[in-house]
Coordinates of C-alpha atoms and ligand atoms in Angstrom, one line a residue:
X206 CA -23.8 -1.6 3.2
X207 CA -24.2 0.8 -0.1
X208 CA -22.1 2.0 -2.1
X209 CA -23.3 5.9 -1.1
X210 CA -22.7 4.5 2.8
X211 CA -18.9 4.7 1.9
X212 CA -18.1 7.7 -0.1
X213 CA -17.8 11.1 1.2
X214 CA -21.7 12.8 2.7
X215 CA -23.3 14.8 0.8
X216 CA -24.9 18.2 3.4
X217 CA -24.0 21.1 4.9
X218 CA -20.9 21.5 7.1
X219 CA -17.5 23.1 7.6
X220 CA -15.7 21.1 4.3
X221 CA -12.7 19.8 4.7
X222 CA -9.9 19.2 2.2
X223 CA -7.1 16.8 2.2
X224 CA -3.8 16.7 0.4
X225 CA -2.0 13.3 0.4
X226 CA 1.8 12.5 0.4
X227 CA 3.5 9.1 0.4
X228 CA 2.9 5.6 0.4
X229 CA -0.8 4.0 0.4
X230 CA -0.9 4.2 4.4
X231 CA -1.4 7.4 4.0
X232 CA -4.0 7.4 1.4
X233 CA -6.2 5.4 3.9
X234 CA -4.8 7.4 6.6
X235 CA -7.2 10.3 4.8
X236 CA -9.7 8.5 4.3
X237 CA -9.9 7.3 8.0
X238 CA -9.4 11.5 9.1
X239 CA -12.1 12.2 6.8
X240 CA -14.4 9.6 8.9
X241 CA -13.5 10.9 12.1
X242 CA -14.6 14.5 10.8
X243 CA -17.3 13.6 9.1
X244 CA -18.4 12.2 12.5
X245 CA -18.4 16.0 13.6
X246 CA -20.2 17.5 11.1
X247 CA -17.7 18.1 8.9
X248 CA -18.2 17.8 4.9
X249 CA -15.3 16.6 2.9
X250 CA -14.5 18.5 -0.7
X251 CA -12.0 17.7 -3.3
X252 CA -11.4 21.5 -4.0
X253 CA -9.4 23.3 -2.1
X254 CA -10.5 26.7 -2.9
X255 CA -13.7 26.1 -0.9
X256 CA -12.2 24.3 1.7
X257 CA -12.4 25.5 5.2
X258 CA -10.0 23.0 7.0
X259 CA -7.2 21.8 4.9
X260 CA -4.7 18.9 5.7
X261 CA -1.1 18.2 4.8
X262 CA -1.1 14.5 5.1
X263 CA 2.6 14.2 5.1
X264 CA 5.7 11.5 4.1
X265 CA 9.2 11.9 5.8
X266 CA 10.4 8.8 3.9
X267 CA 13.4 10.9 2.0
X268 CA 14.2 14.5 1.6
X269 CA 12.7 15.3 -1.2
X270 CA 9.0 14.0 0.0
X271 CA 9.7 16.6 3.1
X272 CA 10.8 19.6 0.5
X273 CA 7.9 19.1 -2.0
X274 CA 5.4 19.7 1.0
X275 CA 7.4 23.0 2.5
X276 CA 6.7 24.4 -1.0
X277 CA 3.2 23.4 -0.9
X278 CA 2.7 25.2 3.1
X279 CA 4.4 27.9 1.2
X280 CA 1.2 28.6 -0.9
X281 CA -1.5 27.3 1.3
X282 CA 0.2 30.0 3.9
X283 CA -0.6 32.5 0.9
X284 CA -3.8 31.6 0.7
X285 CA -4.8 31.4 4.3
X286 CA -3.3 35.2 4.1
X287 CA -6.1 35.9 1.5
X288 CA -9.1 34.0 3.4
X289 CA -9.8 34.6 6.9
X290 CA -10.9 32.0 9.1
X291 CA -9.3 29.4 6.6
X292 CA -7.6 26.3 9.3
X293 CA -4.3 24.7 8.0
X294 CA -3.2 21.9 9.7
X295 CA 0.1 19.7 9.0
X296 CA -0.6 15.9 9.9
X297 CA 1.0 12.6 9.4
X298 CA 5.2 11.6 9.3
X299 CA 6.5 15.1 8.6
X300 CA 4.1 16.4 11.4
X301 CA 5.2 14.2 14.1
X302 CA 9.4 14.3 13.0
X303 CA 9.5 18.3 12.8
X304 CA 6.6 19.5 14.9
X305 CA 8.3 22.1 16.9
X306 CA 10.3 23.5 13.8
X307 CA 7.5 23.8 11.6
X308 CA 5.5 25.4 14.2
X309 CA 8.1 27.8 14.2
X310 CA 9.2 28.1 10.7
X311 CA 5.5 27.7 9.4
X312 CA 3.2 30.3 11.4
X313 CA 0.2 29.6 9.2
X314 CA -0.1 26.5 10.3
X315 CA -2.6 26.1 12.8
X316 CA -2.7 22.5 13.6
X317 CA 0.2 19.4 13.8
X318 CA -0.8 15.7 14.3
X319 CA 1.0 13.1 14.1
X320 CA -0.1 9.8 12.6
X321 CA -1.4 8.2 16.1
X322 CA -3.3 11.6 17.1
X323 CA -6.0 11.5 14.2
X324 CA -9.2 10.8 16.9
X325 CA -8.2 14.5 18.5
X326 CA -8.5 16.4 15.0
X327 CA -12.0 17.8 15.7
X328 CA -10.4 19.0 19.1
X329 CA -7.3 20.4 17.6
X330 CA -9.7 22.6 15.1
X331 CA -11.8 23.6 18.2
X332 CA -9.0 24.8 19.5
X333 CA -8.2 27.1 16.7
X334 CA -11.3 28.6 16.4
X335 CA -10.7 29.6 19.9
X336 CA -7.7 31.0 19.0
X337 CA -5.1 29.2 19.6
X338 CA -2.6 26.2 17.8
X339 CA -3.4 22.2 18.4
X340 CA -1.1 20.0 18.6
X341 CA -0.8 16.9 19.5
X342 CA 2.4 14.4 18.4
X343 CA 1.8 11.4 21.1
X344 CA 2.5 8.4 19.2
X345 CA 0.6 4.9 21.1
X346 CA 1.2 1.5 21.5
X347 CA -2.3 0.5 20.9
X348 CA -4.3 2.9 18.2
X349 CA -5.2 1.3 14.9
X350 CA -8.6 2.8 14.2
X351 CA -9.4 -0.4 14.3
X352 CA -13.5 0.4 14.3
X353 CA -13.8 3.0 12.2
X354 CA -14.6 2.4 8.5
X355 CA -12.4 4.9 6.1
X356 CA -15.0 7.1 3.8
X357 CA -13.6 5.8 0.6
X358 CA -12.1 8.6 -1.7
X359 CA -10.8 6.5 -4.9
X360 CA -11.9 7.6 -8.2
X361 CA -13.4 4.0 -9.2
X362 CA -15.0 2.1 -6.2
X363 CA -13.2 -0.9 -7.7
X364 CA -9.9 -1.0 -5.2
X365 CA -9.4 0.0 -1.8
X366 CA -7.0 -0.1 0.9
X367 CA -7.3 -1.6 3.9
X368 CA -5.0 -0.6 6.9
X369 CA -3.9 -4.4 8.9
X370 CA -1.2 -3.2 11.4
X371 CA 0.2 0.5 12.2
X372 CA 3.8 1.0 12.7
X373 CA 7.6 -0.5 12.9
X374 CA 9.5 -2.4 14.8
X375 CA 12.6 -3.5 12.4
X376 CA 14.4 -0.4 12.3
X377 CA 16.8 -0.7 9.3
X378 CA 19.2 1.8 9.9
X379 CA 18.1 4.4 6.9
X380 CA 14.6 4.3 7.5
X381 CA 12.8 6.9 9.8
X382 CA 9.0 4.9 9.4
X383 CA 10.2 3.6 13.3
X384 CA 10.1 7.1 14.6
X385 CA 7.1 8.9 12.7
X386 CA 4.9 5.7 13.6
X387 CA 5.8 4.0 16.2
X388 CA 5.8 0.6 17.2
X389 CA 4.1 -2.1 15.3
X390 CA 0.7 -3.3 16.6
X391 CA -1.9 -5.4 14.8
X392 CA -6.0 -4.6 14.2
X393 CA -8.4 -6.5 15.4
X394 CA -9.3 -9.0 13.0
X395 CA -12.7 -8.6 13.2
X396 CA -12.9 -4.8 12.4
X397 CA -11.0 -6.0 8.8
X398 CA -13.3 -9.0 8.1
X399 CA -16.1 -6.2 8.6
X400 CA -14.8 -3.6 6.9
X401 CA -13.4 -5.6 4.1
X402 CA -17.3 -7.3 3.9
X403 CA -18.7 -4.5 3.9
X404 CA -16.5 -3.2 0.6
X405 CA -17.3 -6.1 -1.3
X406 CA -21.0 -5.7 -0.6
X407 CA -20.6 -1.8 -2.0
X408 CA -19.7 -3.2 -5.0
X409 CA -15.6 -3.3 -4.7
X410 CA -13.9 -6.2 -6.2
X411 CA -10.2 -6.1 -4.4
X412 CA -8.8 -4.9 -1.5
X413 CA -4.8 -4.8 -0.7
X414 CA -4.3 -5.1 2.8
X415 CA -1.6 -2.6 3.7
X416 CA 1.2 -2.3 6.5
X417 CA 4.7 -1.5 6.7
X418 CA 5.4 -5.1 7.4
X419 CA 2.2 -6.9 6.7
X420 CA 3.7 -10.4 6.9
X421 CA 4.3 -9.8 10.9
X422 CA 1.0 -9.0 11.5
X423 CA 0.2 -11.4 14.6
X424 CA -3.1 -10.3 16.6
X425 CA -3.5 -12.1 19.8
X426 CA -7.2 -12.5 20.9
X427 CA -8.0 -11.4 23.9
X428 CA -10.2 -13.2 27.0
X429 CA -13.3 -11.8 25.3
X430 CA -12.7 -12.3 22.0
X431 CA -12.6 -16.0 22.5
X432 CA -15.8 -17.2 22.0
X433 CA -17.0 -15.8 18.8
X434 CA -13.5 -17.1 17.3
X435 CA -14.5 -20.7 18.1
X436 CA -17.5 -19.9 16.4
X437 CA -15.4 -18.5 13.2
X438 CA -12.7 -21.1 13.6
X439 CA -15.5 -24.1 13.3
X440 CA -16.7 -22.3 10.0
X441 CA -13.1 -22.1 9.0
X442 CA -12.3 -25.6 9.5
X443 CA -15.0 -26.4 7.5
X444 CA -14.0 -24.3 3.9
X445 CA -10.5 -25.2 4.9
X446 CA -11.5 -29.5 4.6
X447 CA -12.2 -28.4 0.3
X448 CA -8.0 -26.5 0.2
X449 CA -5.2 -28.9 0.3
X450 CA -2.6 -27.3 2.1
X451 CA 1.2 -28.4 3.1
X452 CA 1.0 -30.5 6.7
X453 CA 3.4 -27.7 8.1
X454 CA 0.8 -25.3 7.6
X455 CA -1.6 -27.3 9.4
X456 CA 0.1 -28.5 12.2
X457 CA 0.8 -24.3 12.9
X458 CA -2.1 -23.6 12.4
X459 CA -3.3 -26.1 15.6
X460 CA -0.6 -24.3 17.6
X461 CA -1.7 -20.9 16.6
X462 CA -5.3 -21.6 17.5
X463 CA -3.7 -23.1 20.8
X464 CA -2.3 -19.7 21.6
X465 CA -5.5 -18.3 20.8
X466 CA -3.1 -15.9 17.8
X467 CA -4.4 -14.7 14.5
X468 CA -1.1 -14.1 12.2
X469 CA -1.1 -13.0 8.6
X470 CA -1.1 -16.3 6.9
X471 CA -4.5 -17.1 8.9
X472 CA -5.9 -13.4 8.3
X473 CA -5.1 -13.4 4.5
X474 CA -7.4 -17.1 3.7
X475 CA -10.3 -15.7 6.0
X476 CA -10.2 -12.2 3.8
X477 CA -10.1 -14.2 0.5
X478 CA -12.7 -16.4 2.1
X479 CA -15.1 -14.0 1.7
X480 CA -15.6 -13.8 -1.8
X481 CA -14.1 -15.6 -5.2
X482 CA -15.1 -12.8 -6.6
X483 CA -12.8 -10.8 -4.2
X484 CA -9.6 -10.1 -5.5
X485 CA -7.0 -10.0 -2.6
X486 CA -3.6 -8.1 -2.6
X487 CA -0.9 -7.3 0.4
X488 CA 2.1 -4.7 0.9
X489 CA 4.4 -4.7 1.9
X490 CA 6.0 -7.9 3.0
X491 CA 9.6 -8.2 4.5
X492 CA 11.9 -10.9 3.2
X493 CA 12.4 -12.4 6.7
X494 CA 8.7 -12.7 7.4
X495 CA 8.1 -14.7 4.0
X496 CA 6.9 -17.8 5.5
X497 CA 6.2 -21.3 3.8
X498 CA 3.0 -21.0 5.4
X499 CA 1.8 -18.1 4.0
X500 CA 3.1 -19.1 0.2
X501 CA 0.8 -21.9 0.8
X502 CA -2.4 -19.8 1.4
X503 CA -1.6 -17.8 -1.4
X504 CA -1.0 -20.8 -3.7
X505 CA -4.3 -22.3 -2.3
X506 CA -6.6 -19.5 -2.9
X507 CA -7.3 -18.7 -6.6
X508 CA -8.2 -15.5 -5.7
X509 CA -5.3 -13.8 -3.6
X510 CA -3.3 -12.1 -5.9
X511 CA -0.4 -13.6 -7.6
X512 CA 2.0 -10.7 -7.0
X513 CA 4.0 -10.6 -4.1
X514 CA 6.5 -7.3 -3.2
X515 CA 9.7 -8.2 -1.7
X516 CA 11.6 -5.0 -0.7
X517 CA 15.4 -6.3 -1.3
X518 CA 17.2 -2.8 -1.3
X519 CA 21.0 -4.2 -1.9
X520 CA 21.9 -7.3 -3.7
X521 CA 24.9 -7.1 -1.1
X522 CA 25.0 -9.1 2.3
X523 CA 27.7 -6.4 3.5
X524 CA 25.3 -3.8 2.7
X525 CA 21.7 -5.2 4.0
X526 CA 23.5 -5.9 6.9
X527 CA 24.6 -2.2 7.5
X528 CA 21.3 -1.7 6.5
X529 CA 20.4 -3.8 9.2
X530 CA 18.1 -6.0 6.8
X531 CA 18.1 -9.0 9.3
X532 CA 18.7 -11.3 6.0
X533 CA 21.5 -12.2 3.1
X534 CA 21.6 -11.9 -0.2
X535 CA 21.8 -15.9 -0.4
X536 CA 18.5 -16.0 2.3
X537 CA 16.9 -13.3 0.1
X538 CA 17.0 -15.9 -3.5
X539 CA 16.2 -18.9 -0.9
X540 CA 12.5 -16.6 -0.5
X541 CA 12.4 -16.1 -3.9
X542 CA 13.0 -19.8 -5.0
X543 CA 10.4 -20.8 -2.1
X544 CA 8.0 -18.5 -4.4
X545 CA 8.2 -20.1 -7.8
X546 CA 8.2 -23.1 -6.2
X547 CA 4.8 -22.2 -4.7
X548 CA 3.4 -20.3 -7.3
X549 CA 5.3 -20.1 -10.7
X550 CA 3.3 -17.7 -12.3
X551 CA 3.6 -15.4 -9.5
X552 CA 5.1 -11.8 -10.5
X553 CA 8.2 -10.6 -8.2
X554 CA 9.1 -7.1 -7.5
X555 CA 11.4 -4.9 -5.1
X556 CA 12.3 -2.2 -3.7
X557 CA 16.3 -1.0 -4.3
X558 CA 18.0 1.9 -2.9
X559 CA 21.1 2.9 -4.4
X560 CA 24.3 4.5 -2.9
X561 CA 23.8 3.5 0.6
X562 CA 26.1 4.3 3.3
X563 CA 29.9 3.2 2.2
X564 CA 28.3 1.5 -1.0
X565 CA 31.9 0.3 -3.1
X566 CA 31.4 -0.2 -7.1
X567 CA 31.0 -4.1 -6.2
X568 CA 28.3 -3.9 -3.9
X569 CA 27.0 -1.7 -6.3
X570 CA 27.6 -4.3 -8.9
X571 CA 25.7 -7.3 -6.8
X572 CA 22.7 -5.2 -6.8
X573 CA 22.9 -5.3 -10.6
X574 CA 23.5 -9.0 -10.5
X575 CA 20.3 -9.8 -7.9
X576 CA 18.3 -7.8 -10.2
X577 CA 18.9 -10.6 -13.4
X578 CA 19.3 -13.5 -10.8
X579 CA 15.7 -12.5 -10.1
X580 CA 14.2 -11.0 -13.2
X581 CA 12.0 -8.3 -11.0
X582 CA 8.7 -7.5 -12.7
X583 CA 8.7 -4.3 -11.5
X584 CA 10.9 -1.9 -8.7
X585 CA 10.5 1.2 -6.7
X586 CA 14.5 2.7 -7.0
X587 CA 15.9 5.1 -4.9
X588 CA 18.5 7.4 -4.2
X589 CA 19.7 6.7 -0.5
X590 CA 18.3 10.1 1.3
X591 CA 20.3 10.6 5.0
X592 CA 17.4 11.0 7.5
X593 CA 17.9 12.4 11.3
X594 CA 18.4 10.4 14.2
X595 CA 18.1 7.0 12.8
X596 CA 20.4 4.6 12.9
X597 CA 23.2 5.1 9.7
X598 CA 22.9 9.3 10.1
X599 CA 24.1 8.2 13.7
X600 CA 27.0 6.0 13.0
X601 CA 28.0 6.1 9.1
X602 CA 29.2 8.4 6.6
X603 CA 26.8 9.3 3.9
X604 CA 29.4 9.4 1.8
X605 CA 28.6 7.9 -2.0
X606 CA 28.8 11.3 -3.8
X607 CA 25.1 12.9 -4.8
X608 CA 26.4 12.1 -8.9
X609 CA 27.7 8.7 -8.3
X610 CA 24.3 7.7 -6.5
X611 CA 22.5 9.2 -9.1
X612 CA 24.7 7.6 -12.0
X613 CA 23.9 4.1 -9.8
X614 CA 20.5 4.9 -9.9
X615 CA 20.0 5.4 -13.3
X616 CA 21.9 1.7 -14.2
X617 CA 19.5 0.7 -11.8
X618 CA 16.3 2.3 -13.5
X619 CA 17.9 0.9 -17.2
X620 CA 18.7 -2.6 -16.2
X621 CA 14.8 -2.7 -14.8
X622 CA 13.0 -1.5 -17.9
X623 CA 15.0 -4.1 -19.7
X624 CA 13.9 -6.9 -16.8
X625 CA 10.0 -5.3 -16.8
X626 CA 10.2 -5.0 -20.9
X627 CA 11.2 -8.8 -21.2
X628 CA 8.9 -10.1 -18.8
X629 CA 6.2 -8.5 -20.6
X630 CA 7.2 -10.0 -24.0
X631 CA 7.1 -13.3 -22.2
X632 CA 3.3 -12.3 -21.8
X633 CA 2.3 -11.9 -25.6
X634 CA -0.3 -14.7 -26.9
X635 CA -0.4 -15.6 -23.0
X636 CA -4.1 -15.0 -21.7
X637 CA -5.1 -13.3 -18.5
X638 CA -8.0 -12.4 -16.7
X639 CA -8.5 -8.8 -16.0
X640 CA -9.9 -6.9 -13.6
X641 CA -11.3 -3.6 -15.2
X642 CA -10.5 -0.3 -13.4
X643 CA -11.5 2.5 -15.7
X644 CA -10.9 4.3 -18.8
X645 CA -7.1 3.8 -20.2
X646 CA -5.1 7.2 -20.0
X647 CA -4.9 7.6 -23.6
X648 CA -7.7 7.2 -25.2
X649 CA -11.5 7.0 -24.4
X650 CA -12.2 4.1 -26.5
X651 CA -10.0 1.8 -24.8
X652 CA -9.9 1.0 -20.9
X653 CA -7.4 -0.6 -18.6
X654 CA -7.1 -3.6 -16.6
X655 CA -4.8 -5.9 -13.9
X656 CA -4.0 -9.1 -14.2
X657 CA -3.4 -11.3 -11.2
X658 CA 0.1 -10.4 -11.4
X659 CA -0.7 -7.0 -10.9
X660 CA 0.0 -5.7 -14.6
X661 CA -1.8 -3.1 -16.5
X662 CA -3.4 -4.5 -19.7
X663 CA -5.1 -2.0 -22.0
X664 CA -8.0 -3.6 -24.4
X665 CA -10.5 -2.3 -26.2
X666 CA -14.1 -0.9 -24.1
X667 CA -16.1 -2.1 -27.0
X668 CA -17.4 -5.8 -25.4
X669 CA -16.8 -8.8 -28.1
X670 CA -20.1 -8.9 -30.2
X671 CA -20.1 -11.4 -32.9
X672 CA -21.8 -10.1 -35.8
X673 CA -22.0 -6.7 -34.8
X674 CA -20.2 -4.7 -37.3
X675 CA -18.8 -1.6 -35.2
X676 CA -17.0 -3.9 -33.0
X677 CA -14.2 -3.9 -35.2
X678 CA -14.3 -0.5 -35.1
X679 CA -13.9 0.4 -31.8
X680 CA -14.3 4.4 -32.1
X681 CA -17.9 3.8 -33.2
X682 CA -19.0 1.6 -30.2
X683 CA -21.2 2.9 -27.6
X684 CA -23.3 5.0 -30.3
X685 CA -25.9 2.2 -30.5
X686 CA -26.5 -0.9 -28.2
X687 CA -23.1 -2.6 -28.2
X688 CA -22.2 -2.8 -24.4
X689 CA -19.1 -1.5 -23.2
X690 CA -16.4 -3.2 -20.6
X691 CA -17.1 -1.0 -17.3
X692 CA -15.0 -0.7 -14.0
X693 CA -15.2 -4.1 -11.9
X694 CA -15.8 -6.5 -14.6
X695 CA -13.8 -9.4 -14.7
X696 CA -12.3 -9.8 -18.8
X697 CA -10.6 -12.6 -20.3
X698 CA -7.9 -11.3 -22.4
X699 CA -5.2 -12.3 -25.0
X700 CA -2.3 -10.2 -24.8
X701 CA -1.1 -9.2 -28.2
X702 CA 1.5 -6.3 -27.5
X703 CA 3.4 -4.5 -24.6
X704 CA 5.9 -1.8 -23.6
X705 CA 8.1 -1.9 -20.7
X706 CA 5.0 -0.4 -18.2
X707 CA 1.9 -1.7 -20.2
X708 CA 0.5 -4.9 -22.0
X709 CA -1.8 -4.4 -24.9
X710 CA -4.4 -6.9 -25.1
X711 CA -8.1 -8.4 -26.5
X712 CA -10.4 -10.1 -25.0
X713 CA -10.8 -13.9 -26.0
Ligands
SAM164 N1 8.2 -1.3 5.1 C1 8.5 -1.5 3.7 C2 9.8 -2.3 3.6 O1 10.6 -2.4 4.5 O2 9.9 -2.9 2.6 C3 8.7 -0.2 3.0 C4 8.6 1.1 3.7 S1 9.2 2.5 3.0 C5 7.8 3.5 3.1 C6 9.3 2.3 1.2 C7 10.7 2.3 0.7 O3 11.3 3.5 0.8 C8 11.7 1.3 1.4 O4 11.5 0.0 1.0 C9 13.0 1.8 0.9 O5 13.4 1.3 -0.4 C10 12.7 3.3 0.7 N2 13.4 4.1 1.7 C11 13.2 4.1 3.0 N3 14.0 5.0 3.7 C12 14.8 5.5 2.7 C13 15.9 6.5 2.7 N4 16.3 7.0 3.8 N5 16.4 6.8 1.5 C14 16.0 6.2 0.3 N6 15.0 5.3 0.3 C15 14.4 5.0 1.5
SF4_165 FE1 11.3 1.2 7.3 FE2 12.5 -1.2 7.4 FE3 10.2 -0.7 8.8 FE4 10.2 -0.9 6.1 S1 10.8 -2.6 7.5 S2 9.2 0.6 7.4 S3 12.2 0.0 5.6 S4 12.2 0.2 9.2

């Protein structure tokens, strides 16, 4: 597979245009929507303006997300009023959770598909051009695109997402992911092996394997899939002989192959089999799922990341379990003491939502304290946004005032850039290797970098050279034969500075 085999085709065609809300399902989402329509004859383009189908790929995860795209139909219905023939479809969470009102409130838009209706979109435009409106919301038990290969749309071809499982089944009581995507169901591991193969041959250099619950992921192989697993469990058994892993993990593994299952411990050493030079990465994990078992396979694997998300939300056990968390506070810090025992160097970081249904100052205050008990690397912090139909909008009273969750947010917010800050001064004079992904944001003369732990390092481009005078001048470099550090090359680095978000480093 080539590197042109994966991005968008190049030809003539209807072109289609996608906008992207959300989390990092959806940005594969796209990609997957653009392969189905390329299949069709369709030509993707990143500008709008020349676009004859455009997409809404859409997030329903808090108000705000849900606003931001109304605005956004606003002006593409202003446009479409300027260009005949223009198609404007709405697809995705916010498609499948307000399809008849948007239908109504939104008559520009000519198309609504939900997140398990993505094969049907050249049908749905067919049916516009005939006239009418396509929709279709039918959410399925079974669809995971599981065979088709996403046309890869990231600006770097160094990282790339790669969808594992589809849906929810834990329903926490704020969370509306349950209803926009339905149940949870596993790919075929095969399709990911492939596709995942076929990155690394296209010149990618790490993958994050994304699902709403990754650490679930359980695929059980069917009648016909039996006989080329034997085949890839004998070649397993074999690379497995060279890692030492904990006798628990073994004896489940014997179990798992009994019952003819493929979970995520099992799928996350055969992806990282398939290259050392592959960098592996997973989101996002729930705290109940995080198994002894799968802390081995990361510990055993040099090359699966050493960075593990752990949603926690509340550092309250009254809260998580309105939240309907399905773990304490004290089971939460047992996970995160199973980690550093595992892997010390591994970074931690979270999720937090702040001012939760019936959320007192103390539970507010345990939050605060889970925070420094852990020392989170790194947090996505929200404020709690009521969502229809689920659970708490049901059966609690959002009733933490808008400026008191905003004033819990912010402590929130401060007490993390002090966490994120000091765990980066705890990296100065360490060294790292980087992974380079491009040029940094500031300046053309230096470009940027993660470390296993999934930091950003910023270095120099200019290569060392000994005895090559512009070198320490790194403005002049790239003006005569002094190579430069490019996007997918691994660097070995010394950090010597940092901020709160980035480290500043050289390479050794
Ligand atoms: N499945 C993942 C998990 O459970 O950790 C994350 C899914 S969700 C797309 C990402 C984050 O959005 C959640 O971890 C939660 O912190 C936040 N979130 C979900 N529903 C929310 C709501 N109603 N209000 C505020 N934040 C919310
Ligand atoms: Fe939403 Fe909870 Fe599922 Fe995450 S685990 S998607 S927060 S219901």
């Amino acid at each position: 597979m080539d590197f042109k085999d994966i991005r968008p085709a190049a030809g003539v065609g209807r072109k289609i245009h996608i906008e992207t809300y959300g989390c990092q399902m959806n940005v594969v989402d796209s990609e997957t929507v653009v392969a189905i329509m390329q299949r069709e004859g369709f030509v993707w383009t990143d500008n709008v303006r020349e676009a004859d189908v455009i997409l809404l790929n859409t997030c329903s995860i808090r108000d705000n997300a849900e606003q931001r795209i109304r605005h956004r139909l606003d002006e593409l219905s202003a446009m479409k009023r300027r260009r005949k023939g223009l198609v404007l479809g709405l697809i995705g969470c916010m498609a499948e959770r307000l399809r008849e009102q948007i239908l109504e409130q939104h008559p520009a838009v000519d198309i609504i598909a939900g997140p398990d209706a993505y094969r049907s979109l050249p049908l749905l435009v067919g049916e516009v051009s005939e006239g009418g409106r396509g929709v279709n919301v039918e959410l399925s038990k079974e669809e995971t695109y599981a065979e088709i290969s996403p046309v890869r749309l990231d600006a770097n071809g160094v990282g790339a997402f790669v969808s594992i499982m589809r849906g929810c089944n834990n329903f926490c009581s704020y969370c509306v992911v349950p209803y926009t995507r339905g149940r949870e169901r596993s790919r075929d591991p095969e399709t990911i092996l492939r596709e995942v193969r076929e990155l690394f041959d296209a010149g990618y250099r790490e993958v994050t394997l994304l699902g709403q619950n990754v650490n679930s992921y359980n695929y059980e192989l069917r009648t016909d899939d039996k006989p080329r697993d034997i085949e890839f469990t004998r070649m397993s058994e074999a690379r497995r002989k060279k890692t030492k892993l904990i006798t628990n993990y073994e004896r489940g593994y014997a179990e798992k192959q009994a019952n003819n299952c493929i979970d995520f411990p099992e799928l996350l050493r055969r992806v990282a089999e398939i290259s050392p030079l592959l960098r592996v990465r997973f989101a996002t994990s729930h705290p109940k799922d995080m198994s002894d078992e799968l802390l081995a396979v990361m510990a055993s694997m040099p090359n699966i990341c050493r960075a593990i998300h752990l949603p926690a939300q509340s550092g309250s056990s009254r809260v998580l379990e309105r939240m309907n968390r399905k773990y304490t506070r004290e089971w939460y810090l047992g996970r995160i003491a199973a980690i550093r025992r595992a892997m010390p160097d591994a970074a931690i970081s979270t999720d937090l939502i702040a001012g939760f249904c019936g959320e007192t100052p103390e539970e507010h205050a345990q939050t605060l304290s889970l925070m420094r008990e852990v020392g989170f690397e790194f947090a996505f912090m929200f404020k709690y946004s009521e969502r229809p139909d689920t659970a708490a909008a049901r059966t609690m009273a959002d009733d933490v005032p808008d400026e008191v969750k905003t004033a819990r947010l912010n402590e929130i917010i401060a007490l993390q850039n002090e966490l994120s800050l000091a765990s980066n001064r705890r990296d100065v004079g360490r060294e790292f290797e980087i992974l380079v992904e491009g040029f940094s944001k500031r300046s053309r003369d230096k470009v940027f970098g993660r470390t296993l732990q999934n930091k950003v390092v910023v270095i120099p481009r200019a290569k060392n050279h000994p005895g090559c005078e512009p070198c320490s001048q790194p403005p002049l470099h790239g003006r005569g034969t002094c190579p430069d550090h490019k996007p997918g090359d691994y660097v070995k680095v010394r950090i010597t500075g940092c901020s709160s978000a980035t480290l500043q480093g050289e390479e050794v």
